[in-house]
Amino acid sequence: MADNARAQRLADLIREVVAEKLHRGIKDPRLGTHVTVTDTRVTGDLREATVFYTVYGDDEDRKAAAAGLESAKGVLRTAVGRAAGIKHTPSLAFVADALPENAKTIDDALARARAADEEVRKASSGASYAGEADPYRKPGESEADGPQDSGDGEDESA
């Protein structure tokens, strides 16, 4: 079992090597420049690595990129092995990252909240206070306005 720091360093190296190889080394038109490596995780025994990626485009682009990554898996693993210089090169598994879908869900929720805030703002634009604008008493007001506390802790109305 490797320590977590070593696994993290290997994961960072794999992310950099795979991203660089996708950007410059692989001539597959399905991968192009619209595939982004977002994260990489390595198991504790350093035998398997999971590479998370996102694809800029529609569903057809995502399917084509997934097929392209599967076909380039051997070339990418070889590049990782050369760069890492370890006894066993981890096997690579590519997983589409759910980050864009989560971000879209959050953006939709924020848009609904903005619309609700705008409705409340429009409804309250002509409204007035239920009581006075300033409900607090000021020093020096008359006793007719109500009992005031003398500050000694005793109730004057008793």
mmCIF file of C-alpha atoms in Angstrom:
data_model
loop_
_atom_site.group_PDB
_atom_site.id
_atom_site.type_symbol
_atom_site.label_atom_id
_atom_site.label_comp_id
_atom_site.label_asym_id
_atom_site.label_seq_id
_atom_site.Cartn_x
_atom_site.Cartn_y
_atom_site.Cartn_z
ATOM 1 C CA MET A 1 0.000 0.000 0.000
ATOM 2 C CA ALA A 2 1.385 3.407 -0.951
ATOM 3 C CA ASP A 3 0.852 6.445 1.206
ATOM 4 C CA ASN A 4 -1.751 9.007 0.223
ATOM 5 C CA ALA A 5 0.834 11.628 -0.708
ATOM 6 C CA ARG A 6 2.440 9.314 -3.255
ATOM 7 C CA ALA A 7 -0.957 8.401 -4.722
ATOM 8 C CA GLN A 8 -1.832 12.107 -4.978
ATOM 9 C CA ARG A 9 1.466 12.931 -6.687
ATOM 10 C CA LEU A 10 0.899 10.103 -9.170
ATOM 11 C CA ALA A 11 -2.677 11.301 -9.780
ATOM 12 C CA ASP A 12 -1.412 14.823 -10.488
ATOM 13 C CA LEU A 13 1.224 13.464 -12.867
ATOM 14 C CA ILE A 14 -1.347 11.331 -14.693
ATOM 15 C CA ARG A 15 -3.672 14.325 -15.069
ATOM 16 C CA GLU A 16 -0.889 16.462 -16.541
ATOM 17 C CA VAL A 17 0.434 13.753 -18.879
ATOM 18 C CA VAL A 18 -3.022 12.764 -20.167
ATOM 19 C CA ALA A 19 -4.056 16.389 -20.700
ATOM 20 C CA GLU A 20 -0.832 17.200 -22.544
ATOM 21 C CA LYS A 21 -1.043 14.053 -24.674
ATOM 22 C CA LEU A 22 -4.698 14.758 -25.556
ATOM 23 C CA HIS A 23 -3.831 18.322 -26.466
ATOM 24 C CA ARG A 24 -0.714 17.680 -28.542
ATOM 25 C CA GLY A 25 0.028 14.014 -29.063
ATOM 26 C CA ILE A 26 -3.141 12.292 -30.252
ATOM 27 C CA LYS A 27 -4.446 13.132 -33.702
ATOM 28 C CA ASP A 28 -7.929 11.660 -33.197
ATOM 29 C CA PRO A 29 -10.476 14.236 -34.448
ATOM 30 C CA ARG A 30 -13.027 12.987 -31.908
ATOM 31 C CA LEU A 31 -10.862 14.284 -29.066
ATOM 32 C CA GLY A 32 -9.783 17.640 -30.463
ATOM 33 C CA THR A 33 -9.453 20.591 -28.134
ATOM 34 C CA HIS A 34 -12.888 20.295 -26.543
ATOM 35 C CA VAL A 35 -11.937 17.519 -24.044
ATOM 36 C CA THR A 36 -10.782 18.767 -20.643
ATOM 37 C CA VAL A 37 -9.308 16.568 -17.912
ATOM 38 C CA THR A 38 -10.853 17.779 -14.657
ATOM 39 C CA ASP A 39 -9.592 15.330 -12.028
ATOM 40 C CA THR A 40 -7.657 12.108 -11.558
ATOM 41 C CA ARG A 41 -7.838 9.611 -8.715
ATOM 42 C CA VAL A 42 -5.521 6.687 -8.057
ATOM 43 C CA THR A 43 -6.276 3.687 -5.860
ATOM 44 C CA GLY A 44 -4.148 3.130 -2.760
ATOM 45 C CA ASP A 45 -2.176 0.295 -4.370
ATOM 46 C CA LEU A 46 -1.380 2.518 -7.407
ATOM 47 C CA ARG A 47 -2.789 -0.094 -9.805
ATOM 48 C CA GLU A 48 -5.817 1.757 -11.180
ATOM 49 C CA ALA A 49 -6.396 5.373 -12.087
ATOM 50 C CA THR A 50 -9.690 7.059 -12.857
ATOM 51 C CA VAL A 51 -9.509 10.095 -15.128
ATOM 52 C CA PHE A 52 -12.501 12.449 -15.024
ATOM 53 C CA TYR A 53 -13.107 14.591 -18.097
ATOM 54 C CA THR A 54 -15.606 17.022 -19.535
ATOM 55 C CA VAL A 55 -16.489 17.628 -23.168
ATOM 56 C CA TYR A 56 -17.483 20.953 -24.613
ATOM 57 C CA GLY A 57 -20.344 20.236 -26.969
ATOM 58 C CA ASP A 58 -23.573 18.265 -27.286
ATOM 59 C CA ASP A 59 -24.361 14.598 -26.594
ATOM 60 C CA GLU A 60 -22.920 13.447 -29.916
ATOM 61 C CA ASP A 61 -19.601 15.126 -29.083
ATOM 62 C CA ARG A 62 -19.604 13.458 -25.654
ATOM 63 C CA LYS A 63 -20.192 10.008 -27.150
ATOM 64 C CA ALA A 64 -17.506 10.543 -29.783
ATOM 65 C CA ALA A 65 -15.031 11.738 -27.139
ATOM 66 C CA ALA A 66 -15.757 8.698 -24.953
ATOM 67 C CA ALA A 67 -15.095 6.387 -27.911
ATOM 68 C CA GLY A 68 -11.921 8.313 -28.760
ATOM 69 C CA LEU A 69 -10.627 8.057 -25.206
ATOM 70 C CA GLU A 70 -11.288 4.311 -25.127
ATOM 71 C CA SER A 71 -9.389 3.837 -28.378
ATOM 72 C CA ALA A 72 -6.471 5.976 -27.147
ATOM 73 C CA LYS A 73 -6.282 4.300 -23.740
ATOM 74 C CA GLY A 74 -3.170 2.247 -24.603
ATOM 75 C CA VAL A 75 -1.253 5.213 -25.999
ATOM 76 C CA LEU A 76 -2.143 7.305 -22.949
ATOM 77 C CA ARG A 77 -1.131 4.536 -20.528
ATOM 78 C CA THR A 78 2.219 4.188 -22.314
ATOM 79 C CA ALA A 79 2.800 7.940 -22.008
ATOM 80 C CA VAL A 80 1.950 7.809 -18.294
ATOM 81 C CA GLY A 81 4.329 4.873 -17.784
ATOM 82 C CA ARG A 82 7.196 6.729 -19.462
ATOM 83 C CA ALA A 83 6.586 9.866 -17.418
ATOM 84 C CA ALA A 84 6.032 8.128 -14.067
ATOM 85 C CA GLY A 85 8.931 5.668 -14.208
ATOM 86 C CA ILE A 86 7.299 3.220 -11.812
ATOM 87 C CA LYS A 87 7.296 -0.574 -11.898
ATOM 88 C CA HIS A 88 3.602 -0.962 -12.709
ATOM 89 C CA THR A 89 1.780 1.625 -14.782
ATOM 90 C CA PRO A 90 -1.779 2.054 -13.520
ATOM 91 C CA SER A 91 -4.623 1.055 -15.795
ATOM 92 C CA LEU A 92 -6.686 4.031 -16.913
ATOM 93 C CA ALA A 93 -10.457 4.338 -16.717
ATOM 94 C CA PHE A 94 -12.160 7.386 -18.207
ATOM 95 C CA VAL A 95 -15.314 8.743 -16.568
ATOM 96 C CA ALA A 96 -17.346 11.680 -17.836
ATOM 97 C CA ASP A 97 -17.438 14.263 -15.070
ATOM 98 C CA ALA A 98 -20.879 15.327 -13.851
ATOM 99 C CA LEU A 99 -19.625 18.837 -13.141
ATOM 100 C CA PRO A 100 -21.324 20.569 -16.105
ATOM 101 C CA GLU A 101 -24.705 19.000 -15.302
ATOM 102 C CA ASN A 102 -24.376 19.978 -11.630
ATOM 103 C CA ALA A 103 -23.388 23.512 -12.611
ATOM 104 C CA LYS A 104 -26.412 23.762 -14.928
ATOM 105 C CA THR A 105 -28.713 22.603 -12.113
ATOM 106 C CA ILE A 106 -27.257 25.237 -9.785
ATOM 107 C CA ASP A 107 -27.537 27.944 -12.461
ATOM 108 C CA ASP A 108 -31.200 27.037 -13.031
ATOM 109 C CA ALA A 109 -31.900 27.216 -9.283
ATOM 110 C CA LEU A 110 -30.200 30.611 -9.058
ATOM 111 C CA ALA A 111 -32.225 31.889 -12.030
ATOM 112 C CA ARG A 112 -35.461 30.786 -10.331
ATOM 113 C CA ALA A 113 -34.363 32.517 -7.099
ATOM 114 C CA ARG A 114 -33.564 35.739 -8.999
ATOM 115 C CA ALA A 115 -36.990 35.655 -10.655
ATOM 116 C CA ALA A 116 -38.709 35.137 -7.286
ATOM 117 C CA ASP A 117 -36.688 38.003 -5.762
ATOM 118 C CA GLU A 118 -37.679 40.267 -8.646
ATOM 119 C CA GLU A 119 -41.370 39.427 -8.106
ATOM 120 C CA VAL A 120 -41.059 40.274 -4.402
ATOM 121 C CA ARG A 121 -39.232 43.511 -5.271
ATOM 122 C CA LYS A 122 -42.014 44.508 -7.710
ATOM 123 C CA ALA A 123 -44.744 43.661 -5.183
ATOM 124 C CA SER A 124 -43.068 45.689 -2.436
ATOM 125 C CA SER A 125 -42.190 48.741 -4.530
ATOM 126 C CA GLY A 126 -45.372 50.685 -3.628
ATOM 127 C CA ALA A 127 -45.871 49.205 -0.160
ATOM 128 C CA SER A 128 -45.575 51.135 3.105
ATOM 129 C CA TYR A 129 -44.645 50.094 6.617
ATOM 130 C CA ALA A 130 -47.304 48.378 8.752
ATOM 131 C CA GLY A 131 -46.546 50.717 11.651
ATOM 132 C CA GLU A 132 -44.440 53.815 11.908
ATOM 133 C CA ALA A 133 -41.276 54.067 9.880
ATOM 134 C CA ASP A 134 -39.204 54.151 13.100
ATOM 135 C CA PRO A 135 -40.895 52.115 15.877
ATOM 136 C CA TYR A 136 -38.282 52.906 18.573
ATOM 137 C CA ARG A 137 -38.667 55.632 21.183
ATOM 138 C CA LYS A 138 -36.132 58.397 21.392
ATOM 139 C CA PRO A 139 -34.771 59.934 24.580
ATOM 140 C CA GLY A 140 -36.726 62.978 25.612
ATOM 141 C CA GLU A 141 -40.151 61.799 24.431
ATOM 142 C CA SER A 142 -43.082 62.577 26.760
ATOM 143 C CA GLU A 143 -44.563 60.151 29.307
ATOM 144 C CA ALA A 144 -47.839 60.220 27.416
ATOM 145 C CA ASP A 145 -46.192 58.053 24.773
ATOM 146 C CA GLY A 146 -45.837 55.243 27.341
ATOM 147 C CA PRO A 147 -43.851 54.147 30.383
ATOM 148 C CA GLN A 148 -40.091 54.505 30.198
ATOM 149 C CA ASP A 149 -37.520 52.522 32.101
ATOM 150 C CA SER A 150 -35.583 54.577 34.646
ATOM 151 C CA GLY A 151 -32.627 52.257 34.361
ATOM 152 C CA ASP A 152 -32.528 51.151 38.039
ATOM 153 C CA GLY A 153 -34.073 47.762 37.311
ATOM 154 C CA GLU A 154 -37.367 48.445 39.112
ATOM 155 C CA ASP A 155 -40.698 48.691 37.310
ATOM 156 C CA GLU A 156 -42.265 52.170 37.747
ATOM 157 C CA SER A 157 -45.828 50.953 37.171
ATOM 158 C CA ALA A 158 -45.814 48.725 40.278
#
